[in-house]
């Protein structure tokens, strides 16, 4: 079994900052990409940022320059530093990991439970 546990969401004023964390635990052989998705009410889930095991990153255009994704491979943890937050960043943020449970298994996607981020004055 694999678990992804998120932390760090909350309420923040526009222009403020939050840092999300997500730790993967359980039967893990290797983790390829880890990332963050978000889903706002009435909208589809979208990929916000991701990072591979070698450090290659991807960012949604609307968060470039404001959000930074990083990871600690030794601790199977991914972070999302969110600065200059805007009301349109309000959503439930989900951690995702593409990982192999054993040397011989294929790569599967695992999800965290989601953490609410609300940007409002």
XYZ file of N, CA and C in Angstrom:
363
model
N 0.836 -1.191 0.000
C 0.000 0.000 0.000
C 0.874 1.244 0.000
N 0.400 2.247 -0.708
C 1.106 3.528 -0.783
C 0.168 4.617 -0.285
N 0.697 5.506 0.500
C -0.081 6.657 0.975
C 0.632 7.955 0.639
N -0.151 8.950 0.233
C 0.357 10.295 0.035
C -0.382 11.198 1.020
N 0.366 11.844 1.898
C -0.233 12.688 2.926
C 0.206 14.127 2.702
N -0.794 14.988 2.532
C -0.544 16.396 2.238
C -0.721 17.241 3.489
N -0.081 18.391 3.471
C -0.270 19.368 4.539
C 0.069 20.755 4.009
N -0.422 21.776 4.712
C -0.005 23.127 4.395
C -1.056 24.033 3.784
N -2.236 23.525 3.509
C -3.272 24.390 2.947
C -3.823 25.340 3.991
N -4.728 26.217 3.548
C -5.345 27.140 4.476
C -5.887 28.371 3.792
N -6.200 29.366 4.619
C -6.739 30.638 4.138
C -5.629 31.679 4.159
N -5.497 32.405 3.070
C -4.463 33.432 2.973
C -5.020 34.617 2.199
N -4.525 35.791 2.507
C -4.956 36.987 1.784
C -4.262 37.078 0.429
N -4.878 37.761 -0.524
C -4.202 37.973 -1.816
C -2.823 38.587 -1.621
N -1.861 38.053 -2.374
C -0.479 38.492 -2.228
C 0.313 37.695 -1.227
N -0.359 36.855 -0.470
C 0.306 36.066 0.552
C 0.955 34.807 -0.001
N 1.493 34.002 0.916
C 2.213 32.789 0.535
C 1.740 31.591 1.353
N 1.861 30.438 0.749
C 1.631 29.161 1.424
C 2.622 28.147 0.882
N 2.936 27.158 1.714
C 3.804 26.062 1.278
C 3.107 24.749 1.541
N 2.889 23.996 0.459
C 2.276 22.679 0.562
C 3.364 21.608 0.596
N 3.098 20.569 1.367
C 3.997 19.427 1.434
C 3.213 18.149 1.191
N 3.877 17.163 0.618
C 3.247 15.862 0.374
C 4.300 14.781 0.542
N 4.062 13.880 1.485
C 4.993 12.796 1.748
C 4.391 11.464 1.317
N 5.144 10.723 0.531
C 4.720 9.391 0.096
C 5.352 8.342 0.996
N 4.559 7.345 1.365
C 5.071 6.283 2.221
C 4.439 4.957 1.825
N 5.049 3.872 2.310
C 4.524 2.548 2.011
C 5.457 1.773 1.102
N 4.867 0.926 0.278
C 5.637 0.067 -0.611
C 6.071 0.857 -1.844
N 7.276 1.418 -1.787
C 7.785 2.259 -2.866
C 9.162 1.782 -3.286
N 9.304 1.439 -4.571
C 10.611 1.094 -5.108
C 11.280 2.329 -5.709
N 10.523 3.049 -6.511
C 11.056 4.272 -7.104
C 9.908 5.203 -7.470
N 10.191 6.496 -7.430
C 9.203 7.503 -7.807
C 9.740 8.272 -9.003
N 8.957 8.330 -10.066
C 9.352 9.110 -11.228
C 8.939 10.547 -10.992
N 7.778 10.905 -11.415
C 7.338 12.289 -11.276
C 6.445 12.452 -10.050
N 6.554 13.616 -9.428
C 5.636 14.014 -8.367
C 5.118 15.397 -8.742
N 3.888 15.659 -8.375
C 3.357 16.950 -8.764
C 2.112 17.339 -8.008
N 1.595 18.485 -8.391
C 0.415 19.057 -7.757
C -0.628 19.396 -8.816
N -1.844 18.950 -8.580
C -3.002 19.319 -9.374
C -3.909 20.176 -8.490
N -4.827 20.869 -9.139
C -5.835 21.594 -8.376
C -7.175 21.516 -9.093
N -8.217 21.640 -8.287
C -9.563 21.637 -8.840
C -10.396 22.669 -8.110
N -10.862 23.641 -8.861
C -11.747 24.667 -8.326
C -13.190 24.243 -8.553
N -14.133 24.759 -7.782
C -15.540 24.379 -7.950
C -16.010 24.621 -9.377
N -16.621 23.606 -9.958
C -17.166 23.727 -11.300
C -16.140 23.657 -12.409
N -14.891 23.376 -12.063
C -13.835 23.314 -13.076
C -13.171 21.947 -13.070
N -12.485 21.641 -14.170
C -11.759 20.386 -14.256
C -10.453 20.460 -13.465
N -10.003 19.295 -13.028
C -8.721 19.231 -12.352
C -7.624 19.562 -13.361
N -6.652 20.380 -12.934
C -5.560 20.769 -13.829
C -4.215 20.578 -13.145
N -3.212 20.271 -13.958
C -1.864 20.116 -13.447
C -1.262 21.496 -13.199
N -0.811 21.728 -11.997
C -0.231 23.016 -11.627
C 1.287 23.002 -11.787
N 1.923 21.970 -11.276
C 3.378 21.881 -11.340
C 3.794 20.447 -11.090
N 4.911 20.057 -11.708
C 5.435 18.717 -11.483
C 6.949 18.737 -11.554
N 7.548 17.695 -10.989
C 9.009 17.581 -10.983
C 9.383 16.107 -11.088
N 10.351 15.814 -11.944
C 10.801 14.437 -12.114
C 11.908 14.119 -11.102
N 12.318 12.860 -11.100
C 13.365 12.430 -10.170
C 14.699 13.105 -10.460
N 14.864 13.574 -11.690
C 16.109 14.247 -12.069
C 16.010 15.767 -11.963
N 14.844 16.262 -11.547
C 14.701 17.685 -11.303
C 14.071 18.502 -12.410
N 13.649 17.866 -13.482
C 12.959 18.602 -14.539
C 11.586 19.026 -14.049
N 11.229 20.270 -14.341
C 9.971 20.808 -13.826
C 9.036 21.259 -14.939
N 7.771 21.305 -14.563
C 6.720 21.840 -15.437
C 5.866 22.755 -14.588
N 5.408 23.874 -15.185
C 4.491 24.783 -14.505
C 3.359 25.184 -15.437
N 2.170 25.270 -14.875
C 1.038 25.857 -15.559
C 1.384 27.329 -15.839
N 1.030 27.819 -17.013
C 1.416 29.186 -17.368
C 1.003 30.213 -16.320
N -0.179 30.050 -15.769
C -0.700 31.073 -14.854
C 0.023 31.118 -13.506
N 0.859 30.129 -13.218
C 1.580 30.133 -11.940
C 3.079 30.346 -12.113
N 3.538 30.419 -13.344
C 4.972 30.614 -13.582
C 5.447 31.918 -12.939
N 6.585 31.831 -12.274
C 7.128 32.995 -11.586
C 6.573 33.203 -10.192
N 5.504 32.507 -9.840
C 4.901 32.644 -8.509
C 5.028 31.365 -7.675
N 4.930 30.218 -8.324
C 4.990 28.930 -7.632
C 6.316 28.243 -7.927
N 6.813 27.505 -6.953
C 8.030 26.725 -7.127
C 7.811 25.321 -6.574
N 8.054 24.323 -7.433
C 7.938 22.931 -7.000
C 9.335 22.383 -6.715
N 9.455 21.604 -5.666
C 10.735 20.989 -5.311
C 10.462 19.642 -4.655
N 11.486 18.835 -4.511
C 11.287 17.537 -3.883
C 12.528 17.116 -3.122
N 12.299 16.288 -2.116
C 13.363 15.656 -1.348
C 13.284 14.170 -1.654
N 14.132 13.692 -2.556
C 14.052 12.298 -2.988
C 14.295 11.326 -1.835
N 15.156 11.696 -0.916
C 15.468 10.800 0.199
C 14.267 10.583 1.101
N 13.371 11.585 1.140
C 12.191 11.498 2.004
C 10.904 11.298 1.218
N 11.034 11.071 -0.091
C 9.847 10.863 -0.937
C 8.810 11.968 -0.725
N 9.284 13.189 -0.689
C 8.424 14.330 -0.388
C 8.527 15.379 -1.486
N 7.382 15.963 -1.822
C 7.331 17.041 -2.794
C 6.719 18.259 -2.124
N 7.195 19.428 -2.526
C 6.744 20.689 -1.951
C 6.227 21.604 -3.056
N 5.338 22.500 -2.690
C 4.887 23.544 -3.602
C 4.890 24.855 -2.830
N 5.838 25.716 -3.135
C 5.892 27.048 -2.553
C 5.065 27.978 -3.425
N 4.051 28.570 -2.830
C 3.134 29.428 -3.581
C 3.242 30.848 -3.047
N 3.710 31.743 -3.887
C 3.851 33.153 -3.527
C 2.916 34.007 -4.370
N 2.719 35.236 -3.939
C 1.863 36.179 -4.674
C 0.533 35.540 -5.041
N -0.078 34.906 -4.087
C -1.318 34.185 -4.350
C -2.440 35.121 -4.761
N -3.278 34.603 -5.654
C -4.407 35.357 -6.193
C -5.709 34.618 -5.864
N -6.827 35.319 -5.840
C -8.110 34.638 -5.584
C -8.373 33.484 -6.556
N -7.907 33.610 -7.776
C -8.125 32.540 -8.756
C -7.279 31.293 -8.489
N -6.384 31.363 -7.529
C -5.641 30.170 -7.113
C -6.442 29.317 -6.121
N -7.578 29.827 -5.689
C -8.413 29.089 -4.747
C -8.877 27.774 -5.358
N -8.612 26.684 -4.671
C -8.961 25.353 -5.172
C -8.569 24.317 -4.125
N -8.983 23.084 -4.372
C -8.430 21.963 -3.625
C -7.198 21.489 -4.386
N -6.083 21.395 -3.684
C -4.829 20.987 -4.289
C -4.547 19.521 -3.945
N -4.238 18.747 -4.980
C -3.994 17.317 -4.826
C -2.555 16.979 -5.202
N -1.926 16.204 -4.365
C -0.596 15.687 -4.660
C -0.727 14.423 -5.523
N 0.190 14.259 -6.441
C 0.200 13.084 -7.309
C 1.617 12.530 -7.390
N 1.721 11.209 -7.434
C 3.034 10.579 -7.607
C 2.901 9.422 -8.584
N 3.785 9.375 -9.552
C 3.873 8.243 -10.478
C 5.030 7.376 -9.984
N 4.708 6.195 -9.481
C 5.741 5.397 -8.826
C 5.607 3.911 -9.099
N 6.698 3.207 -8.825
C 6.730 1.751 -8.926
C 6.820 1.181 -7.516
N 5.969 0.223 -7.229
C 5.972 -0.388 -5.896
C 7.088 -1.405 -5.738
N 7.452 -2.082 -6.838
C 8.540 -3.056 -6.819
C 9.406 -2.842 -8.055
N 10.535 -3.505 -8.103
C 11.437 -3.395 -9.245
C 10.740 -3.833 -10.535
N 9.821 -4.780 -10.422
C 9.258 -5.395 -11.619
C 7.846 -4.899 -11.946
N 7.293 -4.028 -11.122
C 5.940 -3.550 -11.385
C 5.991 -2.355 -12.331
N 4.854 -2.089 -12.931
C 4.734 -0.912 -13.764
C 4.545 0.329 -12.914
N 4.534 1.483 -13.579
C 4.344 2.744 -12.863
C 2.849 3.021 -12.711
N 2.439 3.342 -11.507
C 1.046 3.673 -11.231
C 0.948 5.064 -10.617
N -0.218 5.652 -10.790
C -0.481 6.970 -10.208
C -1.138 6.825 -8.842
N -0.670 7.623 -7.890
C -1.272 7.673 -6.571
C -1.593 9.136 -6.249
N -2.640 9.296 -5.434
C -3.144 10.635 -5.130
C -3.245 10.854 -3.624
N -3.019 12.104 -3.237
C -3.295 12.502 -1.876
C -4.774 12.802 -1.708
N -5.147 13.130 -0.471
C -6.559 13.340 -0.156
C -7.030 14.737 -0.531
N -6.120 15.625 -0.821
C -6.478 16.992 -1.177
C -6.394 17.925 0.014
N -5.972 19.152 -0.258
C -5.914 20.170 0.790
C -6.462 21.484 0.215
N -7.317 22.136 0.991
C -7.982 23.341 0.510
C -7.051 24.543 0.620
N -6.971 25.289 -0.461
C -6.279 26.579 -0.466
C -7.305 27.645 -0.837
N -7.479 28.613 0.044
C -8.428 29.686 -0.189
C -7.692 31.015 -0.107
N -7.815 31.785 -1.192
C -7.165 33.099 -1.245
C -8.271 34.151 -1.254
N -8.382 34.861 -0.166
C -9.479 35.813 -0.021
C -9.122 36.859 1.016
N -9.651 38.059 0.800
C -9.461 39.122 1.783
C -10.642 39.179 2.754
